[in-house]
Coordinates of C-alpha atoms (C1' of nucleotides) in Angstrom, one line a residue:
Chain A
M10 CA -17.7 -235.5 -13.4
V11 CA -18.1 -231.8 -12.8
A12 CA -21.8 -230.9 -12.1
T13 CA -23.4 -228.3 -14.3
N14 CA -24.8 -225.0 -12.9
I15 CA -28.3 -226.3 -13.3
S16 CA -27.7 -229.6 -11.5
I17 CA -25.9 -227.8 -8.6
L18 CA -29.0 -225.7 -8.0
T19 CA -31.2 -228.7 -7.7
L20 CA -29.0 -230.3 -5.0
P21 CA -30.5 -229.8 -1.4
P22 CA -28.2 -228.2 1.2
L23 CA -26.7 -230.5 3.8
P24 CA -29.3 -230.9 6.6
R25 CA -28.9 -229.4 10.1
E26 CA -28.3 -232.8 11.6
F27 CA -25.1 -233.0 9.5
Y28 CA -23.6 -230.1 11.6
Q29 CA -25.2 -231.2 14.9
R30 CA -22.1 -233.2 15.9
D31 CA -18.6 -232.7 17.1
P32 CA -16.5 -230.6 14.7
R33 CA -14.0 -233.4 14.6
L34 CA -16.7 -235.6 12.9
V35 CA -18.1 -232.8 10.8
S36 CA -14.7 -231.7 9.4
P37 CA -13.7 -234.9 7.5
N38 CA -17.2 -235.3 6.2
L39 CA -17.2 -231.7 4.7
L40 CA -14.2 -232.6 2.5
G41 CA -15.4 -233.2 -1.0
K42 CA -18.7 -231.3 -0.5
L43 CA -19.4 -228.1 -2.5
L44 CA -19.7 -224.6 -1.2
V45 CA -22.3 -222.8 -3.4
R46 CA -23.0 -219.1 -3.8
K47 CA -26.0 -218.1 -5.8
Q48 CA -25.6 -214.7 -7.4
R49 CA -27.9 -212.9 -9.7
K50 CA -26.4 -214.0 -12.9
R51 CA -24.1 -216.8 -12.0
V52 CA -23.5 -219.6 -9.6
L53 CA -20.2 -219.9 -7.8
A54 CA -19.2 -223.4 -6.7
A55 CA -16.0 -224.9 -5.3
R56 CA -15.1 -228.2 -3.7
I57 CA -14.0 -228.2 -0.1
V58 CA -10.4 -229.6 0.2
E59 CA -9.1 -228.2 3.5
V60 CA -10.8 -227.4 6.8
E61 CA -10.0 -227.0 10.5
A62 CA -12.0 -228.0 13.5
Y63 CA -12.4 -225.6 16.4
L64 CA -13.8 -226.9 19.7
G65 CA -15.4 -225.2 22.6
A66 CA -14.1 -224.3 26.0
D67 CA -11.5 -227.1 25.9
D68 CA -9.8 -225.6 22.9
P69 CA -7.6 -222.6 23.7
A70 CA -7.1 -221.7 20.1
A71 CA -10.9 -221.3 19.4
H72 CA -12.7 -218.0 19.6
S73 CA -15.2 -219.6 21.9
A74 CA -12.6 -220.6 24.5
S75 CA -13.1 -217.5 26.6
G76 CA -16.9 -217.7 26.6
R77 CA -19.7 -216.2 24.7
T78 CA -19.3 -212.6 23.3
L79 CA -21.1 -210.5 20.8
R80 CA -18.6 -211.6 18.1
N81 CA -18.6 -215.3 18.6
A82 CA -22.3 -215.7 19.5
V83 CA -23.0 -217.7 16.3
L84 CA -20.6 -220.5 17.5
F85 CA -22.9 -221.0 20.5
G86 CA -26.1 -220.9 18.5
P87 CA -27.8 -223.6 16.4
P88 CA -25.7 -225.7 14.0
G89 CA -25.3 -225.1 10.3
H90 CA -24.9 -221.3 10.5
S91 CA -22.1 -219.2 9.1
Y92 CA -19.6 -217.5 11.5
V93 CA -17.7 -214.8 9.6
Y94 CA -15.1 -212.7 11.4
F95 CA -12.6 -210.0 10.3
I96 CA -8.9 -210.7 11.0
Y97 CA -5.6 -208.8 10.7
G98 CA -7.4 -205.7 9.4
N99 CA -7.5 -207.3 6.0
H100 CA -9.3 -210.5 5.8
F101 CA -12.6 -212.4 6.5
C102 CA -12.6 -216.0 7.6
F103 CA -15.6 -218.3 7.0
N104 CA -16.8 -221.0 9.5
V105 CA -19.8 -223.1 10.0
S106 CA -21.2 -223.7 13.5
C107 CA -21.5 -227.2 14.9
L108 CA -22.9 -229.0 17.9
P109 CA -26.5 -228.5 19.3
D110 CA -27.7 -225.1 20.2
G111 CA -25.9 -223.8 23.3
E112 CA -22.6 -225.7 22.7
A113 CA -19.8 -223.9 21.0
G114 CA -17.9 -225.4 18.1
G115 CA -17.2 -224.8 14.4
V116 CA -15.3 -225.6 11.3
L117 CA -13.0 -223.1 9.5
F118 CA -12.9 -223.4 5.7
R119 CA -9.3 -223.0 4.7
A120 CA -9.2 -224.0 1.0
L121 CA -11.4 -224.8 -1.9
E122 CA -11.0 -226.2 -5.5
P123 CA -12.9 -223.8 -7.9
L124 CA -15.4 -225.5 -10.2
T125 CA -17.8 -223.0 -11.6
G126 CA -18.0 -219.3 -11.7
I127 CA -14.2 -219.2 -11.9
K128 CA -14.2 -215.9 -14.0
E129 CA -16.3 -214.2 -11.3
M130 CA -14.0 -215.5 -8.5
A131 CA -11.0 -214.2 -10.4
E132 CA -12.6 -210.8 -10.7
A133 CA -13.4 -210.7 -7.0
R134 CA -9.8 -211.6 -6.2
G135 CA -8.2 -209.2 -8.7
V136 CA -6.4 -212.2 -10.3
S137 CA -5.8 -212.4 -14.1
L138 CA -6.5 -215.9 -15.6
N139 CA -4.9 -215.0 -18.9
E140 CA -1.4 -215.2 -17.6
G141 CA 0.8 -218.0 -18.9
K142 CA 0.7 -219.7 -15.5
A143 CA -3.0 -220.6 -15.5
D144 CA -2.4 -223.2 -12.8
S145 CA -0.9 -221.0 -10.2
A146 CA -3.4 -218.2 -11.0
L147 CA -6.2 -220.7 -10.2
R148 CA -4.6 -221.6 -6.9
K149 CA -4.6 -217.9 -5.9
L150 CA -8.4 -217.9 -6.0
T151 CA -9.3 -220.0 -3.1
S152 CA -6.3 -221.6 -1.4
G153 CA -6.4 -219.9 1.9
P154 CA -9.1 -218.7 4.3
G155 CA -8.9 -215.0 3.4
R156 CA -8.7 -215.8 -0.3
L157 CA -11.7 -218.1 -0.5
A158 CA -13.8 -215.6 1.4
E159 CA -12.8 -212.8 -1.0
A160 CA -13.5 -215.1 -4.1
F161 CA -17.0 -215.9 -2.8
G162 CA -17.7 -212.3 -1.7
I163 CA -18.1 -213.4 1.9
T164 CA -18.2 -210.6 4.4
R165 CA -19.4 -210.3 8.0
D166 CA -22.1 -207.8 7.1
R167 CA -23.5 -209.9 4.3
D168 CA -23.1 -213.4 5.6
N169 CA -22.5 -213.8 9.3
A170 CA -25.2 -215.9 11.1
K171 CA -26.7 -217.1 7.8
D172 CA -28.5 -220.4 7.8
L173 CA -26.5 -222.7 5.4
T174 CA -29.1 -225.4 5.6
D175 CA -31.9 -223.2 4.1
A176 CA -32.4 -223.9 0.4
R177 CA -33.5 -220.3 -0.1
S178 CA -30.1 -219.1 1.3
D179 CA -27.7 -217.7 -1.3
L180 CA -24.9 -219.5 0.5
T181 CA -25.2 -223.3 1.0
I182 CA -23.1 -226.5 1.2
V183 CA -24.3 -229.4 -0.9
D184 CA -23.2 -233.0 -1.7
D185 CA -22.9 -233.7 -5.4
G186 CA -22.0 -237.4 -4.9
F187 CA -18.3 -236.9 -5.5
P188 CA -16.6 -240.0 -4.1
S189 CA -14.7 -239.5 -0.9
Q190 CA -10.9 -239.1 -1.2
P191 CA -8.0 -240.1 1.1
I192 CA -7.8 -237.6 4.0
E193 CA -4.7 -236.3 5.8
I194 CA -4.9 -234.9 9.3
T195 CA -2.3 -232.4 10.5
P196 CA -1.9 -229.7 13.2
R197 CA -3.7 -226.4 12.6
V198 CA -2.2 -223.4 10.9
G199 CA -1.7 -219.8 12.0
I200 CA -2.5 -220.3 15.7
T201 CA -0.3 -219.9 18.7
K202 CA -2.2 -222.1 21.2
A203 CA -3.0 -225.8 21.3
L204 CA -0.5 -226.4 18.5
D205 CA -0.3 -230.1 19.3
H206 CA -3.9 -230.8 18.4
P207 CA -4.2 -232.5 14.9
L208 CA -7.4 -230.9 13.8
R209 CA -6.7 -229.8 10.3
Y210 CA -8.2 -232.0 7.6
I211 CA -7.1 -232.0 4.0
V212 CA -7.8 -234.0 0.9
A213 CA -4.4 -235.8 0.4
G214 CA -2.4 -234.5 -2.5
N215 CA -4.9 -231.9 -3.6
K216 CA -3.0 -229.0 -5.1
F217 CA -5.5 -226.4 -3.9
V218 CA -4.7 -227.0 -0.2
S219 CA -3.0 -224.0 1.4
H220 CA 0.6 -224.6 2.1
R221 CA 2.8 -224.0 5.1
Chain B
dG27 C1' 11.9 -221.0 -3.5
dA28 C1' 12.2 -219.4 1.2
dG29 C1' 11.8 -216.1 4.7
dG30 C1' 10.6 -211.8 6.9
dA31 C1' 8.0 -207.7 7.6
dG32 C1' 4.2 -204.5 6.9
dA33 C1' -0.6 -203.6 6.2
dT34 C1' -4.8 -202.5 8.9
dC35 C1' -8.9 -202.7 12.1
dG36 C1' -12.5 -205.1 14.9
dT37 C1' -12.7 -207.1 19.4
dC38 C1' -11.7 -207.7 24.0
dT39 C1' -9.1 -206.6 28.3
Chain C
dG30 C1' -3.8 -200.6 24.0
dA31 C1' -2.6 -205.2 22.4
dC32 C1' -3.3 -208.7 19.3
dG33 C1' -5.0 -211.8 15.8
dA34 C1' -7.8 -219.0 12.8
dT35 C1' -3.8 -213.9 6.9
dC36 C1' -2.0 -212.2 2.5
dT37 C1' 1.2 -209.9 -0.4
dC38 C1' 5.3 -207.9 -1.5
dC39 C1' 10.0 -207.6 -1.3
dT40 C1' 14.7 -209.3 -0.6
dC41 C1' 18.0 -212.9 -0.4
dT42 C1' 19.7 -217.2 -1.9

DNA sequence: GAGGAGATCGTCT
DNA sequence: GACGATCTCCTCT
């Protein structure tokens, strides 16, 4: 059921065409896929269980709503690239750009289910897995946008504008053939505008989904 | 278990 | 100069 490190490395990244669509179509299709980080010694991999769609000029909650700036340029660029930004003075958030070159849109990764490289993720997060409550310690690794970025070592300097469809990239998204699960759609989290838009997509009942 | 406040800084006005 | 697609810690119940 869980793919080994070696087989994960043989899986091709999702192609650019996958991302060259409306974020509302990309989002549910990303659920169940794997985020893969190739490190020197180890491979980090986790299943995507929660994402949010952010649209272009029509979406007041999106960074791209007020037009193209230096920061959000990736959202306006070709699809399949990582958009990483720094928020609240503490955290990085990880997105992937969608829609054809010139149109703004993206998907925010909100929660993952850790599969391999769990020890490395725990170290990166400063979380001890040897506590009695192994279940809740595991949840602390990647259940939240800032958390998963820290677990995967994702930073703006290192990863912004990276091509996730390039097999040579150290950060990719792959399909390991995991069967699709029931999906729930809810309003987005942590925003103050466009609260009525149901654009948050989660794997129903998955315990790694961030709460609120 | 729930709720509130502080931390902390890049980006845009 | 204000604010934000968050997290953690602390307090109260």
